[in-house]
Tab-separated table of C-alpha atoms in Angstrom:
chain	number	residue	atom	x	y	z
V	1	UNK	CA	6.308	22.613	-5.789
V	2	UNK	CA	8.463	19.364	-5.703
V	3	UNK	CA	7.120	16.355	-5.878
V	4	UNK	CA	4.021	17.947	-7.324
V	5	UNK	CA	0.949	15.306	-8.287
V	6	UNK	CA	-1.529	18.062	-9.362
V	7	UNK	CA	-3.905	16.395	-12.390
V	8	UNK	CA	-2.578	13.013	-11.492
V	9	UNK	CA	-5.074	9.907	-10.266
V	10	UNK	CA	-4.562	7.828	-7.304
V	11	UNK	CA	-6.088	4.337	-6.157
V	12	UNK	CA	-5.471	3.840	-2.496
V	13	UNK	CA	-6.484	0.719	-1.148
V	14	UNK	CA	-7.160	0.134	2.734
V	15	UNK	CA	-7.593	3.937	2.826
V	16	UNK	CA	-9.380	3.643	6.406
V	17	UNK	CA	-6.661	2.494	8.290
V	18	UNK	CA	-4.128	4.769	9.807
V	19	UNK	CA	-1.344	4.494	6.924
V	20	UNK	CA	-4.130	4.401	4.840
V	21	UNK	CA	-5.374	7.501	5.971
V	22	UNK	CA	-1.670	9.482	6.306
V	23	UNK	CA	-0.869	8.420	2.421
V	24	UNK	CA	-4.471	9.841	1.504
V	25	UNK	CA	-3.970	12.929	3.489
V	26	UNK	CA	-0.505	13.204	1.300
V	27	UNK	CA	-1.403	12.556	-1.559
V	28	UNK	CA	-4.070	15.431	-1.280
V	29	UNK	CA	-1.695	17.949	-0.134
V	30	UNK	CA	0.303	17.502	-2.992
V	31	UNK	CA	-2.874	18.190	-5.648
V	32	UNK	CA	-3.768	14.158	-6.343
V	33	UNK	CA	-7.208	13.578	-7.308
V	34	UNK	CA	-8.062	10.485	-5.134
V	35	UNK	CA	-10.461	7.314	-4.596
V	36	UNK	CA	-10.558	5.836	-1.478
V	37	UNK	CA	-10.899	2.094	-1.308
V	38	UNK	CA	-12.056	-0.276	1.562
V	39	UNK	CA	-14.473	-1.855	3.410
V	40	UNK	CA	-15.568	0.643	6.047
V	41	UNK	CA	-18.009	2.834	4.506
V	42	UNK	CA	-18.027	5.405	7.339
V	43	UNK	CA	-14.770	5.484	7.488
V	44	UNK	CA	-13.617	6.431	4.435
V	45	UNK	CA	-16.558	8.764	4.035
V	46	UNK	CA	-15.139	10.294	6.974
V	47	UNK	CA	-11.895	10.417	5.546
V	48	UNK	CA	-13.178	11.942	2.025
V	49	UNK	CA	-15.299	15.198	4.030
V	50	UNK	CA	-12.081	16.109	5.755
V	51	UNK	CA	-10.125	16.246	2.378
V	52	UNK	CA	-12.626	17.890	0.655
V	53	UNK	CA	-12.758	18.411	-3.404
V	54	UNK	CA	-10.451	15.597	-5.253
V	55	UNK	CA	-11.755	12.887	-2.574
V	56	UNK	CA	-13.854	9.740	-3.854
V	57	UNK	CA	-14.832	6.598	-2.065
V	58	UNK	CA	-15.133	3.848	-4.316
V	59	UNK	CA	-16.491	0.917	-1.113
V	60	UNK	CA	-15.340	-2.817	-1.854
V	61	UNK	CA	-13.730	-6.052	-1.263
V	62	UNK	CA	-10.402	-6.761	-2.786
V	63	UNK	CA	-10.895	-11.283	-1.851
V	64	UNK	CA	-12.677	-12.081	-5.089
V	65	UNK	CA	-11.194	-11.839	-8.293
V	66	UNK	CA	-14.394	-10.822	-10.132
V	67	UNK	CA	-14.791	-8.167	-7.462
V	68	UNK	CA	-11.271	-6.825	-8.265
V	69	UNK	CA	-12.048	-6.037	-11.475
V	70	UNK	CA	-14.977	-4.728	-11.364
V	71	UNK	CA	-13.261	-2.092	-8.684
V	72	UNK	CA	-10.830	-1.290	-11.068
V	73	UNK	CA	-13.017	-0.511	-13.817
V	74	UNK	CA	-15.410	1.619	-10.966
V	75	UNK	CA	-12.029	3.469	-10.565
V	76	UNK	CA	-11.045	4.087	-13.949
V	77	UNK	CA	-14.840	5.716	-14.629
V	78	UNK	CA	-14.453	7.499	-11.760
V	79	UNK	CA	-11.019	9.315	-12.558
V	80	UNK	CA	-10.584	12.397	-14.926
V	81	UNK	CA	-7.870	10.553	-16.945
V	82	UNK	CA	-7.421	6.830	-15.828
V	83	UNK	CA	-5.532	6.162	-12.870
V	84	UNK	CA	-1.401	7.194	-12.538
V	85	UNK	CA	-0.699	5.989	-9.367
V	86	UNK	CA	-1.872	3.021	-7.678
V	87	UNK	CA	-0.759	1.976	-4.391
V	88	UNK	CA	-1.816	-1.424	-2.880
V	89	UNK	CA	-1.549	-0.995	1.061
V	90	UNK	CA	-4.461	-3.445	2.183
V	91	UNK	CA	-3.819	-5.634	4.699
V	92	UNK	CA	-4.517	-8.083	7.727
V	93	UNK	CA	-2.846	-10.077	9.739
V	94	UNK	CA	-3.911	-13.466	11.057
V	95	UNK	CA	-0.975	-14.342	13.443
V	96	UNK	CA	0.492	-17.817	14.824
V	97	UNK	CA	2.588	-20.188	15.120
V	98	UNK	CA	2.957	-22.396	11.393
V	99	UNK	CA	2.194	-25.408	13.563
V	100	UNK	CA	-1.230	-23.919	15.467
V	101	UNK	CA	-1.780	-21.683	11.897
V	102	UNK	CA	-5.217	-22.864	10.215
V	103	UNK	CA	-5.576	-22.890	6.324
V	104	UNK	CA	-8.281	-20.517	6.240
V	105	UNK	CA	-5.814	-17.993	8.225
V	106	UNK	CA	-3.129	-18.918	5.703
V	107	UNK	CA	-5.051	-18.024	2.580
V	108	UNK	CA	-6.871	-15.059	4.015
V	109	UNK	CA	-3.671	-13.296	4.333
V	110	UNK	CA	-2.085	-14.676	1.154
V	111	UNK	CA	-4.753	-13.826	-0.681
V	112	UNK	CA	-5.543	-10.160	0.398
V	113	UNK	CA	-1.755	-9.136	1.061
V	114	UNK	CA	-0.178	-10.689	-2.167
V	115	UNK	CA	-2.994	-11.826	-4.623
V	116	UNK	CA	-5.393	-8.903	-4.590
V	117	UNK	CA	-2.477	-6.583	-5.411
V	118	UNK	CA	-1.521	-9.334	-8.398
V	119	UNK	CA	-5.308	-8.450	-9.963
V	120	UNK	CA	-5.580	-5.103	-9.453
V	121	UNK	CA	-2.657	-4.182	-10.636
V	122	UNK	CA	-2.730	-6.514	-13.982
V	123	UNK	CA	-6.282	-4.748	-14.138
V	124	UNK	CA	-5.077	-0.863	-13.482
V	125	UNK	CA	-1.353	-1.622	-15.789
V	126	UNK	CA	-3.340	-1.613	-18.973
V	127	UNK	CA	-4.098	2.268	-19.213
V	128	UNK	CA	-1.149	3.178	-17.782
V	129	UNK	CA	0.979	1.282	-20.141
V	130	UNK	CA	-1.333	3.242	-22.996
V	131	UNK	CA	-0.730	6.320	-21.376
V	132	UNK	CA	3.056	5.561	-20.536
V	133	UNK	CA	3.372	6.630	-17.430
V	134	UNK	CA	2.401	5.038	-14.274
V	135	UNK	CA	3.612	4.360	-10.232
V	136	UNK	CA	2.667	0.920	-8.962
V	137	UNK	CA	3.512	1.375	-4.921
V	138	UNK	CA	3.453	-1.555	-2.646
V	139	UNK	CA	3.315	-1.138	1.150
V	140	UNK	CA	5.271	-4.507	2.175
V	141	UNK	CA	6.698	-4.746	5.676
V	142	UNK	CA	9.418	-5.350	7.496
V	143	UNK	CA	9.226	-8.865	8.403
V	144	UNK	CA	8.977	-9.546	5.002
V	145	UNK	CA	12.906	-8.738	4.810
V	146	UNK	CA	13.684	-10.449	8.249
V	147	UNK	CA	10.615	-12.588	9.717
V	148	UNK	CA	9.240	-12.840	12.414
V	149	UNK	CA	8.177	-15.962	14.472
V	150	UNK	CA	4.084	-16.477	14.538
V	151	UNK	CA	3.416	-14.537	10.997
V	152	UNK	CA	5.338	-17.258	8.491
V	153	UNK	CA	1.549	-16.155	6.490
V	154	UNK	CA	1.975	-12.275	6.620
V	155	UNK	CA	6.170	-12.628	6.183
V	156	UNK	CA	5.522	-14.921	3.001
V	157	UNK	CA	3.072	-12.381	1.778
V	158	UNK	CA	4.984	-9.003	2.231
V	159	UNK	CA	8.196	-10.826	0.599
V	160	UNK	CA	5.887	-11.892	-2.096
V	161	UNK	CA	5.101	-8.419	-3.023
V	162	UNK	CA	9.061	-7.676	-3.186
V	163	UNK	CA	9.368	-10.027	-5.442
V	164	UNK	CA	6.594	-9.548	-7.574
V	165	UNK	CA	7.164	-6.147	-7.671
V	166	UNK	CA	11.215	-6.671	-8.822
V	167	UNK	CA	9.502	-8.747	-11.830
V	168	UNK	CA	6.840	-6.219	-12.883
V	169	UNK	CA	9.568	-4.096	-13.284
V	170	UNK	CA	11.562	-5.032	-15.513
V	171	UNK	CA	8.557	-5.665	-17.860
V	172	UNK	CA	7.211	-2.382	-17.704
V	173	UNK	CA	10.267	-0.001	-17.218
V	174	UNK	CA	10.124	0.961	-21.071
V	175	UNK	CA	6.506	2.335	-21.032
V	176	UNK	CA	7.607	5.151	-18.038
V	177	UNK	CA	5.807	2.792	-15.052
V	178	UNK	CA	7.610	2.583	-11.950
V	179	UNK	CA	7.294	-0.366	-9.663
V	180	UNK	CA	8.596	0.255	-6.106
V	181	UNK	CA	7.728	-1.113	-2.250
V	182	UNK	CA	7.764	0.757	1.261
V	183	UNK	CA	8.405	-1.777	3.863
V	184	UNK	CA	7.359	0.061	7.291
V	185	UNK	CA	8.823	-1.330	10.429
V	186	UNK	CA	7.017	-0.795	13.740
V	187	UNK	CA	4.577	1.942	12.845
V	188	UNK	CA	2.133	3.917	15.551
V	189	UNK	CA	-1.301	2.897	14.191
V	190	UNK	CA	-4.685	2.446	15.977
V	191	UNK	CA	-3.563	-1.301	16.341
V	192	UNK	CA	-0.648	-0.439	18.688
V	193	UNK	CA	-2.859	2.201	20.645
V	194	UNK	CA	-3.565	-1.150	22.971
V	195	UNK	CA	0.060	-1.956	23.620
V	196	UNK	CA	1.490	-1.370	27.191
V	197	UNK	CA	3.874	1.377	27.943
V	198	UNK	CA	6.013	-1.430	28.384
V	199	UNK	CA	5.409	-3.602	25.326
V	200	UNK	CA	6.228	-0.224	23.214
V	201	UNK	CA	9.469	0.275	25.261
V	202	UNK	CA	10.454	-3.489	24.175
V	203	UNK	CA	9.504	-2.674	20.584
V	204	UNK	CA	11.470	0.997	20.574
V	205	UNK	CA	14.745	-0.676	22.326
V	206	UNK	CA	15.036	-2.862	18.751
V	207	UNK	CA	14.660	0.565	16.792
V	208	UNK	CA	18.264	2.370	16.392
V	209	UNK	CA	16.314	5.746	16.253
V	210	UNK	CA	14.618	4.793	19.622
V	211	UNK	CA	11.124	4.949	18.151
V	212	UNK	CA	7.883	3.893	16.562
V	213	UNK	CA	7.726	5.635	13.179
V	214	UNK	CA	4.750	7.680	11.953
V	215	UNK	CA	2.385	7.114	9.690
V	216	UNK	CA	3.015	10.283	8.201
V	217	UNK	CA	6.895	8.755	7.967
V	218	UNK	CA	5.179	6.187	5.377
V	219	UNK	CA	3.142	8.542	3.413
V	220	UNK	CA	6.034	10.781	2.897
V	221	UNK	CA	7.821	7.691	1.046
V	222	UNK	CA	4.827	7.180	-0.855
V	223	UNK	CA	4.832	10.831	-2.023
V	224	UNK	CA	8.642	10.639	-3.449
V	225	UNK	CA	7.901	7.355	-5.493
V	226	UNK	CA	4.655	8.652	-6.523
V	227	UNK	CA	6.591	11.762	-8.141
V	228	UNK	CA	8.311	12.655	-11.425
V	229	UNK	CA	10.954	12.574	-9.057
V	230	UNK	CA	11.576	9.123	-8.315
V	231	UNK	CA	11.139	8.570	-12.267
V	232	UNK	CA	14.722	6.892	-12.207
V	233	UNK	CA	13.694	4.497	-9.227
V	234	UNK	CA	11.962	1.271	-10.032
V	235	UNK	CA	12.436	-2.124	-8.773
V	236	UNK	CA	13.210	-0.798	-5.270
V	237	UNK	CA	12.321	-1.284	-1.799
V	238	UNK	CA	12.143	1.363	0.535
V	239	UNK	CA	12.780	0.683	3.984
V	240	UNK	CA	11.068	3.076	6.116
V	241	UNK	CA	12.121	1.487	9.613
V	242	UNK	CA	13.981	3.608	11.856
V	243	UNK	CA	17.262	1.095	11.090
V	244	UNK	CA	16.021	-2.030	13.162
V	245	UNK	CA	16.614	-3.303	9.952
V	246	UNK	CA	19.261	-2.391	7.055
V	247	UNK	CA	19.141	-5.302	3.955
């Protein structure tokens, strides 16, 4: 089977959401053993019953340091082997204008977006780099690469984990660890669910391929950079946006 991840460990955080959930669902179908990480206990309990066996919810909050690494070392107990593939895709959004934008909105975002994903994966690197082999997978977005006026907090985060990801590459290429980002552009999720028919025909008419992508169109990109596959790919940013925007 290609891109086959049978005995291999995943990490997933913000496993609730709806790219959350496609990337677990993925990742299962292709024989990872998973744990589910996030904040909504029913949710991802939910989410582990409908995968079945190789499913494990590991609950908690990725804002305090001391927190982070106390997940991490949940995670490691709880995998067969250590974890292979960790892929940081939690997330929020606290949107406005940098004038109007409070400091507690600022940091929130920076902080969960770009500094949790600086912990956990200084935390999870350590086994992998023993082990030498590992896929550290960031889920940026698409305004990191272009902008986009009342999120100058999420933008700056998202092309914070570019960069930080370019970085970590180059320092852990030798040991067979791959650092790589998917940066989604307007993505059917719960959150749009509440958009207008016409609000979603504004967002499609900026998409060349005259839709919103999938979830599943995410987790797909996960599951080629997770792979032996993608072994020759590191440092990379995979734009997964329909071509509103081609860097």
């Amino acid at each position: 089977m290609i891109f086959n991840l049978k005995g291999k460990s995943a990490l997933l955080t913000g496993a609730s959401g709806g790219i959350g959930s496609a990337i677990a669902k993925a990742l299962h179908a292709q024989g990872a053993e998973l744990i589910l990480n996030g904040t909504r206990l029913v949710e991802l309990e939910s989410l582990a019953a409908k995968l079945g066996n190789r499913a494990l919810v590991l609950k908690g909050d990725l804002n305090e340091t001391n927190g982070i690494n106390d997940l991490a070392e949940e995670a490691e107990r709880m995998s067969d082997n250590g974890i292979d593939i960790l892929i940081n895709n939690a997330g929020i959004t606290r949107d406005n204008l940098l004038v109007r934008l409070s400091d507690q909105d600022l940091m929130d975002v920076i902080n969960l977006n770009l500094v949790a994903g600086f912990h956990l994966t200084r935390k999870i690197l350590r086994g992998m780099m023993k082990r030498k082999w590992g896929r550290i997978i960031g889920v940026s977005s698409v305004v990191g690469i272009t902008g986009n006026a009342g999120q100058t907090n999420y933008a700056a985060a998202k092309a914070g984990m570019i960069g930080f990801s370019k970085a970590l590459a180059h320092e852990v290429a030798s040991r067979g660890i791959t650092v790589n980002n998917i940066a989604p552009g307007f993505i059917k999720t719960p959150m749009t669910d509440g958009l207008s028919e016409e609000q979603v025909s504004k967002l499609q008419t900026s998409v060349p391929i005259g839709r919103l992508g999938e979830a599943e169109d995410v987790a797909a990109a996960v599951i080629y950079l997770a792979s032996s596959e993608a072994g020759y790919v590191t440092g990379t940013t995979l734009h997964v946006n329909g071509g509103m925007a081609m860097p």
